[in-house]
Amino acid sequence: MNIDLQDENSRDELVRDFKRISEADEKRGHAGFYAVPKDDPELGEKRGHWREIQESGCVQDFTKSLSAEFGIEISEIDSNPDDPPDCFAKREGEKIGIEVTELVKSEILSQVAQSQKGIGDYSPWEQLLDEEWTRSEFTKRVEELITQKDGKAKNKGLIFDLLFIYTDEGGLPPERLEDWLSNQKFSATNIKEVFLLRSYWPDYREYAPIFKLNVE
């Protein structure tokens, strides 16, 4: 997205979008870095407009970290209207398919949403406790995501070159992820490589922490 900050309309549009992202973050109430604003038909936004922007931004962060950490260069990223996979790109001149998914405690999102509607009382203390992770819980949820996407590829007769998992879970600092993933093995038949990217973590590195999963 190219924004001309010298143009008043462009600046107003940028401020409006930032406000909508902030509101979506607040409404989500958990792992808000990947909050997605509602599409607004009055602004000419078709269904999936903001989801596509969010996924595109995630993939851009992914490619930066992938290059910095592993020296893998990915370019010419385009959304795939005939999903799956979510997008196509070029790697060493060859076209590849990238599938994208989020690791998030959906039960927390549900509890927050219910509380905002006045259904039940989900206290900040309860949420803080729920945001903690155990190693077994983390491994199980990652396995579930890989299995789900692997099945999706198999059912479509496809091979996903890359599965990109992103997360903004505060209970998953990079040091913990590095420890938990160091000797952990996962299984997939229709996915070549899997990477996990967590949102930017202060004082870790200049790019978002990224980890390559051991998939057999």
PDB file of C-alpha atoms in Angstrom:
ATOM      1  CA  MET A   1       0.000   0.000   0.000  1.00  0.00           C
ATOM      2  CA  ASN A   2       1.536   3.310  -1.110  1.00  0.00           C
ATOM      3  CA  ILE A   3       0.570   6.359   0.948  1.00  0.00           C
ATOM      4  CA  ASP A   4       1.469   9.891  -0.119  1.00  0.00           C
ATOM      5  CA  LEU A   5       1.835  11.721   3.202  1.00  0.00           C
ATOM      6  CA  GLN A   6       1.894  15.027   1.344  1.00  0.00           C
ATOM      7  CA  ASP A   7      -1.661  14.414   0.203  1.00  0.00           C
ATOM      8  CA  GLU A   8      -4.344  15.381   2.715  1.00  0.00           C
ATOM      9  CA  ASN A   9      -6.770  12.681   1.582  1.00  0.00           C
ATOM     10  CA  SER A  10      -4.069  10.029   1.889  1.00  0.00           C
ATOM     11  CA  ARG A  11      -3.208  11.208   5.396  1.00  0.00           C
ATOM     12  CA  ASP A  12      -6.869  11.139   6.404  1.00  0.00           C
ATOM     13  CA  GLU A  13      -7.195   7.637   4.988  1.00  0.00           C
ATOM     14  CA  LEU A  14      -4.120   6.495   6.921  1.00  0.00           C
ATOM     15  CA  VAL A  15      -5.438   7.969  10.187  1.00  0.00           C
ATOM     16  CA  ARG A  16      -8.817   6.336   9.593  1.00  0.00           C
ATOM     17  CA  ASP A  17      -7.231   2.944   8.967  1.00  0.00           C
ATOM     18  CA  PHE A  18      -5.009   3.173  12.049  1.00  0.00           C
ATOM     19  CA  LYS A  19      -8.064   4.040  14.112  1.00  0.00           C
ATOM     20  CA  ARG A  20      -9.938   1.034  12.772  1.00  0.00           C
ATOM     21  CA  ILE A  21      -6.982  -1.253  13.484  1.00  0.00           C
ATOM     22  CA  SER A  22      -6.746   0.133  17.023  1.00  0.00           C
ATOM     23  CA  GLU A  23     -10.454  -0.431  17.572  1.00  0.00           C
ATOM     24  CA  ALA A  24     -10.168  -3.997  16.253  1.00  0.00           C
ATOM     25  CA  ASP A  25      -7.219  -4.592  18.595  1.00  0.00           C
ATOM     26  CA  GLU A  26      -9.208  -3.360  21.584  1.00  0.00           C
ATOM     27  CA  LYS A  27     -12.268  -5.400  20.652  1.00  0.00           C
ATOM     28  CA  ARG A  28     -10.259  -8.578  20.165  1.00  0.00           C
ATOM     29  CA  GLY A  29      -8.778  -8.177  23.619  1.00  0.00           C
ATOM     30  CA  HIS A  30      -6.081 -10.828  23.207  1.00  0.00           C
ATOM     31  CA  ALA A  31      -3.117 -11.336  20.860  1.00  0.00           C
ATOM     32  CA  GLY A  32      -4.182  -8.057  19.303  1.00  0.00           C
ATOM     33  CA  PHE A  33      -1.283  -7.579  16.909  1.00  0.00           C
ATOM     34  CA  TYR A  34      -3.193  -9.653  14.376  1.00  0.00           C
ATOM     35  CA  ALA A  35      -6.621  -8.135  14.946  1.00  0.00           C
ATOM     36  CA  VAL A  36      -8.621  -7.674  11.744  1.00  0.00           C
ATOM     37  CA  PRO A  37     -11.010  -4.718  11.275  1.00  0.00           C
ATOM     38  CA  LYS A  38     -14.447  -5.366   9.821  1.00  0.00           C
ATOM     39  CA  ASP A  39     -14.793  -4.758   6.108  1.00  0.00           C
ATOM     40  CA  ASP A  40     -16.854  -1.666   5.326  1.00  0.00           C
ATOM     41  CA  PRO A  41     -18.973  -1.940   2.142  1.00  0.00           C
ATOM     42  CA  GLU A  42     -19.607   1.814   2.253  1.00  0.00           C
ATOM     43  CA  LEU A  43     -15.895   2.329   1.635  1.00  0.00           C
ATOM     44  CA  GLY A  44     -15.941  -0.101  -1.261  1.00  0.00           C
ATOM     45  CA  GLU A  45     -14.340  -2.889   0.758  1.00  0.00           C
ATOM     46  CA  LYS A  46     -15.354  -6.356  -0.375  1.00  0.00           C
ATOM     47  CA  ARG A  47     -15.597  -9.292   2.007  1.00  0.00           C
ATOM     48  CA  GLY A  48     -12.130 -10.456   3.001  1.00  0.00           C
ATOM     49  CA  HIS A  49     -10.494  -7.082   2.225  1.00  0.00           C
ATOM     50  CA  TRP A  50      -8.905  -6.619   5.651  1.00  0.00           C
ATOM     51  CA  ARG A  51      -8.139 -10.310   6.097  1.00  0.00           C
ATOM     52  CA  GLU A  52      -6.138 -10.174   2.863  1.00  0.00           C
ATOM     53  CA  ILE A  53      -4.281  -7.068   4.069  1.00  0.00           C
ATOM     54  CA  GLN A  54      -3.509  -8.754   7.376  1.00  0.00           C
ATOM     55  CA  GLU A  55      -2.254 -11.957   5.761  1.00  0.00           C
ATOM     56  CA  SER A  56      -0.170  -9.973   3.283  1.00  0.00           C
ATOM     57  CA  GLY A  57       1.433  -8.001   6.123  1.00  0.00           C
ATOM     58  CA  CYS A  58       2.159 -11.211   8.028  1.00  0.00           C
ATOM     59  CA  VAL A  59       3.815 -12.767   4.987  1.00  0.00           C
ATOM     60  CA  GLN A  60       5.922  -9.648   4.463  1.00  0.00           C
ATOM     61  CA  ASP A  61       7.159  -9.875   8.084  1.00  0.00           C
ATOM     62  CA  PHE A  62       7.733 -13.585   7.542  1.00  0.00           C
ATOM     63  CA  THR A  63       9.900 -13.044   4.469  1.00  0.00           C
ATOM     64  CA  LYS A  64      12.016 -10.409   6.248  1.00  0.00           C
ATOM     65  CA  SER A  65      12.689 -12.721   9.181  1.00  0.00           C
ATOM     66  CA  LEU A  66      13.212 -15.689   6.866  1.00  0.00           C
ATOM     67  CA  SER A  67      15.865 -13.772   4.962  1.00  0.00           C
ATOM     68  CA  ALA A  68      17.603 -12.458   8.070  1.00  0.00           C
ATOM     69  CA  GLU A  69      17.596 -15.750  10.005  1.00  0.00           C
ATOM     70  CA  PHE A  70      17.975 -18.383   7.285  1.00  0.00           C
ATOM     71  CA  GLY A  71      19.119 -16.505   4.172  1.00  0.00           C
ATOM     72  CA  ILE A  72      16.025 -17.684   2.303  1.00  0.00           C
ATOM     73  CA  GLU A  73      14.789 -15.082  -0.157  1.00  0.00           C
ATOM     74  CA  ILE A  74      11.118 -14.985  -1.141  1.00  0.00           C
ATOM     75  CA  SER A  75       9.704 -12.383  -3.511  1.00  0.00           C
ATOM     76  CA  GLU A  76       6.765 -11.531  -5.786  1.00  0.00           C
ATOM     77  CA  ILE A  77       4.154 -12.442  -3.174  1.00  0.00           C
ATOM     78  CA  ASP A  78       0.594 -12.491  -4.515  1.00  0.00           C
ATOM     79  CA  SER A  79      -2.651 -13.461  -2.815  1.00  0.00           C
ATOM     80  CA  ASN A  80      -4.374 -16.460  -4.334  1.00  0.00           C
ATOM     81  CA  PRO A  81      -8.075 -15.808  -5.051  1.00  0.00           C
ATOM     82  CA  ASP A  82      -8.565 -19.558  -5.489  1.00  0.00           C
ATOM     83  CA  ASP A  83      -7.297 -20.424  -2.008  1.00  0.00           C
ATOM     84  CA  PRO A  84      -5.710 -22.815  -1.081  1.00  0.00           C
ATOM     85  CA  PRO A  85      -2.869 -22.016  -0.796  1.00  0.00           C
ATOM     86  CA  ASP A  86      -3.282 -18.501   0.590  1.00  0.00           C
ATOM     87  CA  CYS A  87      -0.658 -16.991  -1.673  1.00  0.00           C
ATOM     88  CA  PHE A  88       2.001 -17.661  -4.262  1.00  0.00           C
ATOM     89  CA  ALA A  89       5.559 -16.346  -4.366  1.00  0.00           C
ATOM     90  CA  LYS A  90       8.946 -16.871  -5.972  1.00  0.00           C
ATOM     91  CA  ARG A  91      11.854 -18.649  -4.316  1.00  0.00           C
ATOM     92  CA  GLU A  92      15.076 -18.873  -6.307  1.00  0.00           C
ATOM     93  CA  GLY A  93      13.056 -18.192  -9.437  1.00  0.00           C
ATOM     94  CA  GLU A  94      10.549 -20.958  -8.815  1.00  0.00           C
ATOM     95  CA  LYS A  95       6.881 -20.484  -8.004  1.00  0.00           C
ATOM     96  CA  ILE A  96       5.875 -21.726  -4.557  1.00  0.00           C
ATOM     97  CA  GLY A  97       2.619 -21.948  -2.608  1.00  0.00           C
ATOM     98  CA  ILE A  98       2.376 -20.556   0.921  1.00  0.00           C
ATOM     99  CA  GLU A  99      -0.372 -21.404   3.390  1.00  0.00           C
ATOM    100  CA  VAL A 100      -0.867 -19.093   6.370  1.00  0.00           C
ATOM    101  CA  THR A 101      -2.473 -19.760   9.759  1.00  0.00           C
ATOM    102  CA  GLU A 102      -2.519 -18.303  13.268  1.00  0.00           C
ATOM    103  CA  LEU A 103      -1.640 -19.925  16.581  1.00  0.00           C
ATOM    104  CA  VAL A 104      -3.955 -18.345  19.132  1.00  0.00           C
ATOM    105  CA  LYS A 105      -6.000 -19.477  22.105  1.00  0.00           C
ATOM    106  CA  SER A 106      -9.405 -19.175  20.490  1.00  0.00           C
ATOM    107  CA  GLU A 107     -11.131 -19.942  23.774  1.00  0.00           C
ATOM    108  CA  ILE A 108      -9.752 -16.697  25.198  1.00  0.00           C
ATOM    109  CA  LEU A 109     -11.064 -14.762  22.192  1.00  0.00           C
ATOM    110  CA  SER A 110     -14.457 -16.383  22.767  1.00  0.00           C
ATOM    111  CA  GLN A 111     -14.461 -15.558  26.478  1.00  0.00           C
ATOM    112  CA  VAL A 112     -13.493 -11.940  25.780  1.00  0.00           C
ATOM    113  CA  ALA A 113     -16.227 -11.610  23.138  1.00  0.00           C
ATOM    114  CA  GLN A 114     -18.842 -13.071  25.474  1.00  0.00           C
ATOM    115  CA  SER A 115     -17.765 -10.770  28.307  1.00  0.00           C
ATOM    116  CA  GLN A 116     -17.985  -7.716  26.044  1.00  0.00           C
ATOM    117  CA  LYS A 117     -21.562  -8.726  25.227  1.00  0.00           C
ATOM    118  CA  GLY A 118     -22.373  -8.921  28.921  1.00  0.00           C
ATOM    119  CA  ILE A 119     -22.577 -12.712  28.861  1.00  0.00           C
ATOM    120  CA  GLY A 120     -20.610 -13.969  31.841  1.00  0.00           C
ATOM    121  CA  ASP A 121     -17.784 -12.234  33.667  1.00  0.00           C
ATOM    122  CA  TYR A 122     -14.284 -12.915  32.382  1.00  0.00           C
ATOM    123  CA  SER A 123     -11.950 -11.036  34.701  1.00  0.00           C
ATOM    124  CA  PRO A 124      -8.496  -9.748  33.698  1.00  0.00           C
ATOM    125  CA  TRP A 125      -7.008 -12.118  36.287  1.00  0.00           C
ATOM    126  CA  GLU A 126      -8.733 -15.132  34.737  1.00  0.00           C
ATOM    127  CA  GLN A 127      -7.535 -14.070  31.301  1.00  0.00           C
ATOM    128  CA  LEU A 128      -3.974 -13.624  32.550  1.00  0.00           C
ATOM    129  CA  LEU A 129      -3.985 -17.161  33.937  1.00  0.00           C
ATOM    130  CA  ASP A 130      -5.456 -18.558  30.716  1.00  0.00           C
ATOM    131  CA  GLU A 131      -2.728 -16.858  28.673  1.00  0.00           C
ATOM    132  CA  GLU A 132      -0.063 -19.089  30.231  1.00  0.00           C
ATOM    133  CA  TRP A 133       1.176 -22.012  28.129  1.00  0.00           C
ATOM    134  CA  THR A 134       2.585 -25.404  28.968  1.00  0.00           C
ATOM    135  CA  ARG A 135       4.947 -27.214  26.663  1.00  0.00           C
ATOM    136  CA  SER A 136       2.495 -30.049  26.049  1.00  0.00           C
ATOM    137  CA  GLU A 137      -0.328 -27.621  25.249  1.00  0.00           C
ATOM    138  CA  PHE A 138       1.859 -25.717  22.807  1.00  0.00           C
ATOM    139  CA  THR A 139       3.034 -28.875  21.067  1.00  0.00           C
ATOM    140  CA  LYS A 140      -0.498 -30.231  20.803  1.00  0.00           C
ATOM    141  CA  ARG A 141      -1.876 -27.036  19.276  1.00  0.00           C
ATOM    142  CA  VAL A 142       0.926 -26.733  16.750  1.00  0.00           C
ATOM    143  CA  GLU A 143       0.409 -30.375  15.806  1.00  0.00           C
ATOM    144  CA  GLU A 144      -3.299 -29.691  15.316  1.00  0.00           C
ATOM    145  CA  LEU A 145      -2.599 -26.747  13.006  1.00  0.00           C
ATOM    146  CA  ILE A 146      -0.144 -28.746  10.916  1.00  0.00           C
ATOM    147  CA  THR A 147      -2.507 -31.719  10.715  1.00  0.00           C
ATOM    148  CA  GLN A 148      -5.396 -29.476   9.696  1.00  0.00           C
ATOM    149  CA  LYS A 149      -3.432 -27.784   6.931  1.00  0.00           C
ATOM    150  CA  ASP A 150      -1.815 -31.028   5.825  1.00  0.00           C
ATOM    151  CA  GLY A 151      -5.277 -32.576   5.466  1.00  0.00           C
ATOM    152  CA  LYS A 152      -6.477 -29.551   3.545  1.00  0.00           C
ATOM    153  CA  ALA A 153      -3.613 -29.893   1.078  1.00  0.00           C
ATOM    154  CA  LYS A 154      -4.131 -33.646   0.736  1.00  0.00           C
ATOM    155  CA  ASN A 155      -7.872 -33.290   0.113  1.00  0.00           C
ATOM    156  CA  LYS A 156      -7.163 -30.801  -2.667  1.00  0.00           C
ATOM    157  CA  GLY A 157      -4.395 -32.918  -4.149  1.00  0.00           C
ATOM    158  CA  LEU A 158      -1.858 -30.171  -3.406  1.00  0.00           C
ATOM    159  CA  ILE A 159       1.559 -29.784  -1.860  1.00  0.00           C
ATOM    160  CA  PHE A 160       2.123 -26.673   0.247  1.00  0.00           C
ATOM    161  CA  ASP A 161       5.725 -25.585  -0.150  1.00  0.00           C
ATOM    162  CA  LEU A 162       5.568 -23.537   3.026  1.00  0.00           C
ATOM    163  CA  LEU A 163       3.214 -23.453   5.975  1.00  0.00           C
ATOM    164  CA  PHE A 164       3.655 -20.227   7.873  1.00  0.00           C
ATOM    165  CA  ILE A 165       2.279 -20.141  11.438  1.00  0.00           C
ATOM    166  CA  TYR A 166       2.194 -16.753  13.136  1.00  0.00           C
ATOM    167  CA  THR A 167       1.403 -15.871  16.748  1.00  0.00           C
ATOM    168  CA  ASP A 168       1.108 -12.903  19.087  1.00  0.00           C
ATOM    169  CA  GLU A 169       0.638 -14.980  22.222  1.00  0.00           C
ATOM    170  CA  GLY A 170       2.340 -13.122  25.078  1.00  0.00           C
ATOM    171  CA  GLY A 171       2.965 -16.388  26.916  1.00  0.00           C
ATOM    172  CA  LEU A 172       5.284 -17.558  24.154  1.00  0.00           C
ATOM    173  CA  PRO A 173       8.490 -15.510  24.417  1.00  0.00           C
ATOM    174  CA  PRO A 174      11.171 -16.389  21.847  1.00  0.00           C
ATOM    175  CA  GLU A 175      13.483 -18.072  24.364  1.00  0.00           C
ATOM    176  CA  ARG A 176      10.686 -20.451  25.352  1.00  0.00           C
ATOM    177  CA  LEU A 177       9.826 -21.184  21.732  1.00  0.00           C
ATOM    178  CA  GLU A 178      13.457 -21.907  20.939  1.00  0.00           C
ATOM    179  CA  ASP A 179      13.641 -24.362  23.835  1.00  0.00           C
ATOM    180  CA  TRP A 180      10.340 -26.096  23.109  1.00  0.00           C
ATOM    181  CA  LEU A 181      10.990 -26.450  19.381  1.00  0.00           C
ATOM    182  CA  SER A 182      14.647 -27.454  19.527  1.00  0.00           C
ATOM    183  CA  ASN A 183      14.060 -31.220  19.683  1.00  0.00           C
ATOM    184  CA  GLN A 184      10.390 -31.416  18.792  1.00  0.00           C
ATOM    185  CA  LYS A 185       9.317 -33.338  15.692  1.00  0.00           C
ATOM    186  CA  PHE A 186       6.096 -32.931  13.743  1.00  0.00           C
ATOM    187  CA  SER A 187       4.531 -34.948  10.922  1.00  0.00           C
ATOM    188  CA  ALA A 188       3.165 -33.903   7.525  1.00  0.00           C
ATOM    189  CA  THR A 189       2.889 -35.564   4.125  1.00  0.00           C
ATOM    190  CA  ASN A 190       1.720 -32.682   1.923  1.00  0.00           C
ATOM    191  CA  ILE A 191       3.699 -29.810   3.447  1.00  0.00           C
ATOM    192  CA  LYS A 192       7.378 -29.374   2.648  1.00  0.00           C
ATOM    193  CA  GLU A 193       8.446 -26.857   5.302  1.00  0.00           C
ATOM    194  CA  VAL A 194       6.859 -25.232   8.355  1.00  0.00           C
ATOM    195  CA  PHE A 195       7.969 -22.023  10.045  1.00  0.00           C
ATOM    196  CA  LEU A 196       6.619 -20.265  13.123  1.00  0.00           C
ATOM    197  CA  LEU A 197       6.881 -16.493  13.455  1.00  0.00           C
ATOM    198  CA  ARG A 198       5.978 -14.634  16.605  1.00  0.00           C
ATOM    199  CA  SER A 199       5.287 -10.915  16.555  1.00  0.00           C
ATOM    200  CA  TYR A 200       8.145  -8.522  17.281  1.00  0.00           C
ATOM    201  CA  TRP A 201       9.722  -9.038  20.689  1.00  0.00           C
ATOM    202  CA  PRO A 202      11.636  -6.088  22.221  1.00  0.00           C
ATOM    203  CA  ASP A 203      15.378  -6.548  22.765  1.00  0.00           C
ATOM    204  CA  TYR A 204      15.411  -9.891  20.934  1.00  0.00           C
ATOM    205  CA  ARG A 205      16.535  -9.036  17.423  1.00  0.00           C
ATOM    206  CA  GLU A 206      15.863  -6.391  14.797  1.00  0.00           C
ATOM    207  CA  TYR A 207      13.320  -8.648  13.159  1.00  0.00           C
ATOM    208  CA  ALA A 208      10.452 -10.772  14.401  1.00  0.00           C
ATOM    209  CA  PRO A 209      11.569 -14.093  15.928  1.00  0.00           C
ATOM    210  CA  ILE A 210      11.232 -16.993  13.498  1.00  0.00           C
ATOM    211  CA  PHE A 211      11.711 -20.736  13.962  1.00  0.00           C
ATOM    212  CA  LYS A 212      11.903 -23.630  11.517  1.00  0.00           C
ATOM    213  CA  LEU A 213       9.955 -26.663  12.694  1.00  0.00           C
ATOM    214  CA  ASN A 214      11.314 -30.173  12.320  1.00  0.00           C
ATOM    215  CA  VAL A 215       8.748 -31.830  10.036  1.00  0.00           C
ATOM    216  CA  GLU A 216       9.044 -35.384   8.786  1.00  0.00           C
TER     217      GLU A 216
END
